[in-house]
mmCIF file of C-alpha atoms in Angstrom:
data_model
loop_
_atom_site.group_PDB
_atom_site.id
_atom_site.type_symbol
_atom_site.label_atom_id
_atom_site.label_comp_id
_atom_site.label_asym_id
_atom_site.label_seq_id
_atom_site.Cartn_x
_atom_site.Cartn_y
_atom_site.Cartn_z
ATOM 1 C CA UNK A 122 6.920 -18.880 2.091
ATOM 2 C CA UNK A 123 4.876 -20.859 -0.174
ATOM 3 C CA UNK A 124 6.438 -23.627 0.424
ATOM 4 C CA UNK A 125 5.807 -23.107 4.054
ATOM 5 C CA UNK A 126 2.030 -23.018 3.232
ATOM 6 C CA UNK A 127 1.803 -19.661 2.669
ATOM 7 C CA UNK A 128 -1.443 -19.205 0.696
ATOM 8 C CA UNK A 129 -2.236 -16.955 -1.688
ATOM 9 C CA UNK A 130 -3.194 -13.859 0.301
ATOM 10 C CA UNK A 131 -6.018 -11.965 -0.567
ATOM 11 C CA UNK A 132 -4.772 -8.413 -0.735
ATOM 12 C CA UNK A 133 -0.624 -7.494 -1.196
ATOM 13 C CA UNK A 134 0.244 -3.995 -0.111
ATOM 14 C CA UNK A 135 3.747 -2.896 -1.699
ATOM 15 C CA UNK A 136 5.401 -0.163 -2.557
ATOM 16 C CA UNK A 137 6.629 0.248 -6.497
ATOM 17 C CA UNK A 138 9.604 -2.038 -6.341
ATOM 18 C CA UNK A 139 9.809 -3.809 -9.916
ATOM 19 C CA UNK A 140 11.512 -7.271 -8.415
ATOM 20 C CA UNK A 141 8.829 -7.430 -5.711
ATOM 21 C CA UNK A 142 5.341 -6.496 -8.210
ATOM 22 C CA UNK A 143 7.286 -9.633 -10.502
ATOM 23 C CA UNK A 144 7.329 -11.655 -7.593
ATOM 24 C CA UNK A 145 3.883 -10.984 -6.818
ATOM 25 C CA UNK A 146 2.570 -11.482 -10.175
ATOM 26 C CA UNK A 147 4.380 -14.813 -10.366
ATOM 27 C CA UNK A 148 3.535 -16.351 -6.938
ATOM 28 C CA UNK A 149 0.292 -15.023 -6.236
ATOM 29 C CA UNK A 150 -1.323 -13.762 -9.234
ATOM 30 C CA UNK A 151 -5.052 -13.762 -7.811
ATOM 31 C CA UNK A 152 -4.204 -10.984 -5.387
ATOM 32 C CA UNK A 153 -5.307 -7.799 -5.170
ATOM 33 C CA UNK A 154 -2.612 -5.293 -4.896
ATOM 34 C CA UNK A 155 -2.868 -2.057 -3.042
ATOM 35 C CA UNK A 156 0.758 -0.001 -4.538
ATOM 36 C CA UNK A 157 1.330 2.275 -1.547
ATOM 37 C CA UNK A 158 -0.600 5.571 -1.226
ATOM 38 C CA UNK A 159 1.690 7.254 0.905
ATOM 39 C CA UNK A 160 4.623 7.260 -1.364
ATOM 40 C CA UNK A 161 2.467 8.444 -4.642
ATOM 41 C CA UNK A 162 1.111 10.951 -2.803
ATOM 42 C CA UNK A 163 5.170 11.776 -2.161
ATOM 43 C CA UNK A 164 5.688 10.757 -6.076
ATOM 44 C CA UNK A 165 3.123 13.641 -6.967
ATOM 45 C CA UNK A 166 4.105 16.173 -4.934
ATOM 46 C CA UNK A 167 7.316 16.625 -5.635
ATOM 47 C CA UNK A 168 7.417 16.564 -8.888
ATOM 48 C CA UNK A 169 4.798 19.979 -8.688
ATOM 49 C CA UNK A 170 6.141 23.507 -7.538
ATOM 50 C CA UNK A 171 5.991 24.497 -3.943
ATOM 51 C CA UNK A 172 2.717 26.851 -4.675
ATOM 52 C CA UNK A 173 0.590 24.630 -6.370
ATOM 53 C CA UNK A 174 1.210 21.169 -3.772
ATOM 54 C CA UNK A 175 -1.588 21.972 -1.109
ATOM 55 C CA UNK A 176 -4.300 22.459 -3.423
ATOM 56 C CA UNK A 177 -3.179 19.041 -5.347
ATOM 57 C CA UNK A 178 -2.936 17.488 -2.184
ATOM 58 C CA UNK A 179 -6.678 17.930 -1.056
ATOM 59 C CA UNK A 180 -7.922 16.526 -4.171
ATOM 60 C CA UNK A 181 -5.896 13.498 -4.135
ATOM 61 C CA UNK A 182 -6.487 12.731 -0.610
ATOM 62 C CA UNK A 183 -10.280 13.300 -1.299
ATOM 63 C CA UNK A 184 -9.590 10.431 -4.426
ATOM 64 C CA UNK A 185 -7.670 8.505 -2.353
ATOM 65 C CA UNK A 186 -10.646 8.435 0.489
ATOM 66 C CA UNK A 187 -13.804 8.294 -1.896
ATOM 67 C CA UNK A 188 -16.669 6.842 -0.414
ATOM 68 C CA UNK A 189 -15.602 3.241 -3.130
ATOM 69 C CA UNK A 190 -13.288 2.605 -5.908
ATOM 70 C CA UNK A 191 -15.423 3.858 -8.998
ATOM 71 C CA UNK A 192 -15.474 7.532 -7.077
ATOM 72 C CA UNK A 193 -12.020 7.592 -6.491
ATOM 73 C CA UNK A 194 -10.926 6.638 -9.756
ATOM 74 C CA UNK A 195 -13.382 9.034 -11.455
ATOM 75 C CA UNK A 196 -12.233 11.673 -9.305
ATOM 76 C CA UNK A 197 -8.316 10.689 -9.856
ATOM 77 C CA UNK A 198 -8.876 10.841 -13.486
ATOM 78 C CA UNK A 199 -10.570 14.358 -13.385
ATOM 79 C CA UNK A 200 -7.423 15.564 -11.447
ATOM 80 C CA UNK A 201 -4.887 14.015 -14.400
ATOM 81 C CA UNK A 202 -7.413 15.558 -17.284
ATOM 82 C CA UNK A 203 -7.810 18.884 -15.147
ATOM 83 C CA UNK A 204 -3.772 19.722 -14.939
ATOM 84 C CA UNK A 205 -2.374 17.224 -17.626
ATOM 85 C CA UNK A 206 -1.166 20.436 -19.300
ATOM 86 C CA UNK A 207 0.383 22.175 -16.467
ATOM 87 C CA UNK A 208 1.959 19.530 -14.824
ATOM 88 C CA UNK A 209 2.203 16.783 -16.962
ATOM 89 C CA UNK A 210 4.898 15.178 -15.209
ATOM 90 C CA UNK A 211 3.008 14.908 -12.224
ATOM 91 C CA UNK A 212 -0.309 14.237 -13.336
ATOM 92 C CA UNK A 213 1.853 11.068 -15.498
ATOM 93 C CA UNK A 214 2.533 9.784 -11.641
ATOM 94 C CA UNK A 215 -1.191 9.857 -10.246
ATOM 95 C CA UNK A 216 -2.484 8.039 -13.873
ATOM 96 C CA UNK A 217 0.852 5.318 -13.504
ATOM 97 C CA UNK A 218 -1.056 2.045 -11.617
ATOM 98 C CA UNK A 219 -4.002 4.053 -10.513
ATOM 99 C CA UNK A 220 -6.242 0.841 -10.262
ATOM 100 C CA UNK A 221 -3.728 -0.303 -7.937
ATOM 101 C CA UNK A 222 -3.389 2.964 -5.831
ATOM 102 C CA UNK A 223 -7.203 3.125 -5.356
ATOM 103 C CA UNK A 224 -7.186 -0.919 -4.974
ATOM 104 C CA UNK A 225 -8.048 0.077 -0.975
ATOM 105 C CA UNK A 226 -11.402 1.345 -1.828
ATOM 106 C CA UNK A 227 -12.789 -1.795 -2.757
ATOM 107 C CA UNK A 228 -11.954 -3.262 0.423
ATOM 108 C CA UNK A 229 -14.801 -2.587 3.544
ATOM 109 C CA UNK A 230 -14.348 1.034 5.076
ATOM 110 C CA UNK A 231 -13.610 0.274 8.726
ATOM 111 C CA UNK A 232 -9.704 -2.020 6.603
ATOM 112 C CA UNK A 233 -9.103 0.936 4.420
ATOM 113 C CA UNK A 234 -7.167 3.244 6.835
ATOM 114 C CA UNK A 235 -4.684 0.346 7.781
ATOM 115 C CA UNK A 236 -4.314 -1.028 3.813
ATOM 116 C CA UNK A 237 -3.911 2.072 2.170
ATOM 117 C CA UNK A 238 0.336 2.152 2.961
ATOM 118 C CA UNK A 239 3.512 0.036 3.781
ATOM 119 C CA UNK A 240 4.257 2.788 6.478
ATOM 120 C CA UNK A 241 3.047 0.899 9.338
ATOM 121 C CA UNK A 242 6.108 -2.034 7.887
ATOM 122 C CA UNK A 243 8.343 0.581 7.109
ATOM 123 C CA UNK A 244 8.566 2.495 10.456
ATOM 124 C CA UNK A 245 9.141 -1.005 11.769
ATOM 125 C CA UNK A 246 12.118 -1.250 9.854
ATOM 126 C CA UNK A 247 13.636 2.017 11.142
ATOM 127 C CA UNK A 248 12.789 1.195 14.743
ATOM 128 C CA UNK A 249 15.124 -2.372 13.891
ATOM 129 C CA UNK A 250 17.918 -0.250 12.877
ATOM 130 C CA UNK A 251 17.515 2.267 15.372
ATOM 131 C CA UNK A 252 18.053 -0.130 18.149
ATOM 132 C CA UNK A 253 20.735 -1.778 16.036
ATOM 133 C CA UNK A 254 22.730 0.949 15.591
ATOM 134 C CA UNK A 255 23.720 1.315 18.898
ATOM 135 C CA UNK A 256 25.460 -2.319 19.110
ATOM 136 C CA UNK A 257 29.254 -2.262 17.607
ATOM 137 C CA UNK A 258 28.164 -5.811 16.653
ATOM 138 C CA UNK A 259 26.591 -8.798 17.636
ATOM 139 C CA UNK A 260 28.419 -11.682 19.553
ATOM 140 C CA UNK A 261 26.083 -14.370 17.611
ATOM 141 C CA UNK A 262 23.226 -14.607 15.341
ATOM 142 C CA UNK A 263 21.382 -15.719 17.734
ATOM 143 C CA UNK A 264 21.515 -11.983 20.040
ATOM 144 C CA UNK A 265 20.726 -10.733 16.485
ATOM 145 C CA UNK A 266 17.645 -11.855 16.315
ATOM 146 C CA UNK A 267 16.579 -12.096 19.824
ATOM 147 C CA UNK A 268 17.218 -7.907 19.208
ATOM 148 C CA UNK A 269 14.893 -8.451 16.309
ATOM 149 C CA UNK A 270 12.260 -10.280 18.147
ATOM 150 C CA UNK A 271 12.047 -7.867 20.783
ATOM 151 C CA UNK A 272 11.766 -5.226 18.783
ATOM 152 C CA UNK A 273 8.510 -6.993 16.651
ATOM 153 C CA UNK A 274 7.165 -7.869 20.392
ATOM 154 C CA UNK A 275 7.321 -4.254 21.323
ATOM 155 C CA UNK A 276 6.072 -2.342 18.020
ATOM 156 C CA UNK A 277 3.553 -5.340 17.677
ATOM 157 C CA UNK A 278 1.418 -4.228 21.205
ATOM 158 C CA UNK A 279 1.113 -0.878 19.399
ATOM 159 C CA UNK A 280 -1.176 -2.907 16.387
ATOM 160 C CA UNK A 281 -4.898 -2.773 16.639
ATOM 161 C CA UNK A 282 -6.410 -5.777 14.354
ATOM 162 C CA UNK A 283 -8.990 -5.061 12.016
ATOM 163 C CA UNK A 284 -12.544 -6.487 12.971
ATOM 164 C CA UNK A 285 -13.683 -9.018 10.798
ATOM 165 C CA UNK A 286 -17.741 -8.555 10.821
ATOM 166 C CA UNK A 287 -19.926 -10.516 9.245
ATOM 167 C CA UNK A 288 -21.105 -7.493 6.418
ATOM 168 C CA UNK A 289 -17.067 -7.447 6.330
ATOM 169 C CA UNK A 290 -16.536 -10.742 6.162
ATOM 170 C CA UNK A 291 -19.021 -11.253 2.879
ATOM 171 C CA UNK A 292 -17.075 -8.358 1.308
ATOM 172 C CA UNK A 293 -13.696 -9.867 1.460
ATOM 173 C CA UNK A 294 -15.217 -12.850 0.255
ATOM 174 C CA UNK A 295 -16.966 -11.093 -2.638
ATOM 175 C CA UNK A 296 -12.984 -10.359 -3.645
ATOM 176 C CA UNK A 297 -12.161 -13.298 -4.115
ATOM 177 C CA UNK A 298 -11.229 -14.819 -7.031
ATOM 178 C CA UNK A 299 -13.472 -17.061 -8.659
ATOM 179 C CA UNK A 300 -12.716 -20.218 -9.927
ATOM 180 C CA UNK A 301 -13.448 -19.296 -13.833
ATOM 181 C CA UNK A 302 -12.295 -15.554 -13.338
ATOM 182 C CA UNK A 303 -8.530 -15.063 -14.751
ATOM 183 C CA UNK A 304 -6.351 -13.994 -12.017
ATOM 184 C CA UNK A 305 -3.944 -12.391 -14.364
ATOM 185 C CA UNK A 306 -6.306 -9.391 -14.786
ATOM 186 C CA UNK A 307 -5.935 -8.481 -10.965
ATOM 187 C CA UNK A 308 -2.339 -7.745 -11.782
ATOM 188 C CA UNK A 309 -1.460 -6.213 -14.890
ATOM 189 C CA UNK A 310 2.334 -6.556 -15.944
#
C-alpha cells in the first residue's frame, strides 16, 4: 500500500492480531492506534461470572465514553484496582493495551463513535461471505470481484462520513506527530 502512496495514516483501528500490531509498528510507527473496544469489552466479560457482567459493563462503557482520554483512563484504572482481587483475570484484560483501548478519546467527540471498533469492517466481511456463499463457485476472477464490488457499493451508501470542522480539523492536527517527537512511543511493542 505504501508503495502505492499510501501515507502514514493518522489513526489505525485494529483488533489484537499480533502479525497486524507488527505490521503497524513497522510501516507506520507515528500512528495512533485505537485496539478495538468492542472486542475487549467481549475479552472482559467473559472471562467474569454471569452475575457480576452488567455491573462491569456500565463502568467500562462509562471509561470507554469519558468526556477525554485522562478520564477514561483514570476511571479504567479504578475499575482494575477496585476488582483486581476478585477477578483478576479479567481486570488483567481491561489493564492489557489500555492506552490503546482509550486511544479514541483523544480524538474530537463528534469521530469517537465511528473509531472506537473494527465492527463497522467486520460486518462487511460477513455480508461478502454471505452473498458468497450462495455461489457453488465462480466462473472467473473477474465475477469474483465484480460480487465483491457490489457488495462494498451497497454496504458503502449505508456510511455517513465524519465532518471535518475547523475546531476538528486543529485537533487532528494537534495529533500529529511532530517532527522531533519519537514516533515509537505512539506504539509500544
Amino acid at each position: 500500500m505504501k508503495q502505492r502512496g499510501l501515507v502514514e495514516p493518522l489513526l489505525v483501528i485494529l483488533d489484537g492480531n499480533s502479525g497486524l500490531r507488527k505490521a503497524v509498528r513497522e510501516c507506520f510507527p507515528g500512528s495512533w492506534v485505537q485496539r478495538c473496544q468492542v472486542h475487549r469489552m467481549r475479552n472482559i466479560l467473559c472471562k467474569l461470572p454471569e452475575k457480576a457482567r452488567p455491573g462491569i459493563k456500565k463502568l467500562l462503557q462509562k471509561a470507554f465514553t469519558a468526556q477525554n482520554h485522562k478520564a477514561g483512563l483514570e476511571r479504567a484504572q479504578a475499575i482494575v484496582a477496585m476488582y483486581e482481587q476478585e477477578y483478576p483475570e479479567a481486570m488483567k484484560c481491561l489493564a492489557t493495551d489500555l492506552e490503546e483501548v482509550l486511544t479514541a478519546l483523544r480524538f474530537p467527540e463528534t469521530h469517537r463513535k465511528r473509531i472506537r471498533t473494527t465492527n463497522l469492517l467486520e460486518r462487511l466481511f460477513v455480508e461478502g461471505r454471505r452473498r458468497s456463499k450462495v455461489i457453488p463457485r465462480f466462473m472467473s476472477e473477474k465475477s469474483g470481484l465484480s460480487l465483491m464490488f457490489a457488495v462494498l457499493v451497497d454496504a458503502s451508501a449505508g456510511w455517513h462520513g465524519v465532518k471535518i470542522t475547523p475546531a476538528s480539523a486543529q485537533q487532528l492536527e494537534a495529533l500529529r506527530p511532530q517532527p522531533s517527537a519519537k514516533a515509537s512511543s505512539r506504539l509500544a511493542a
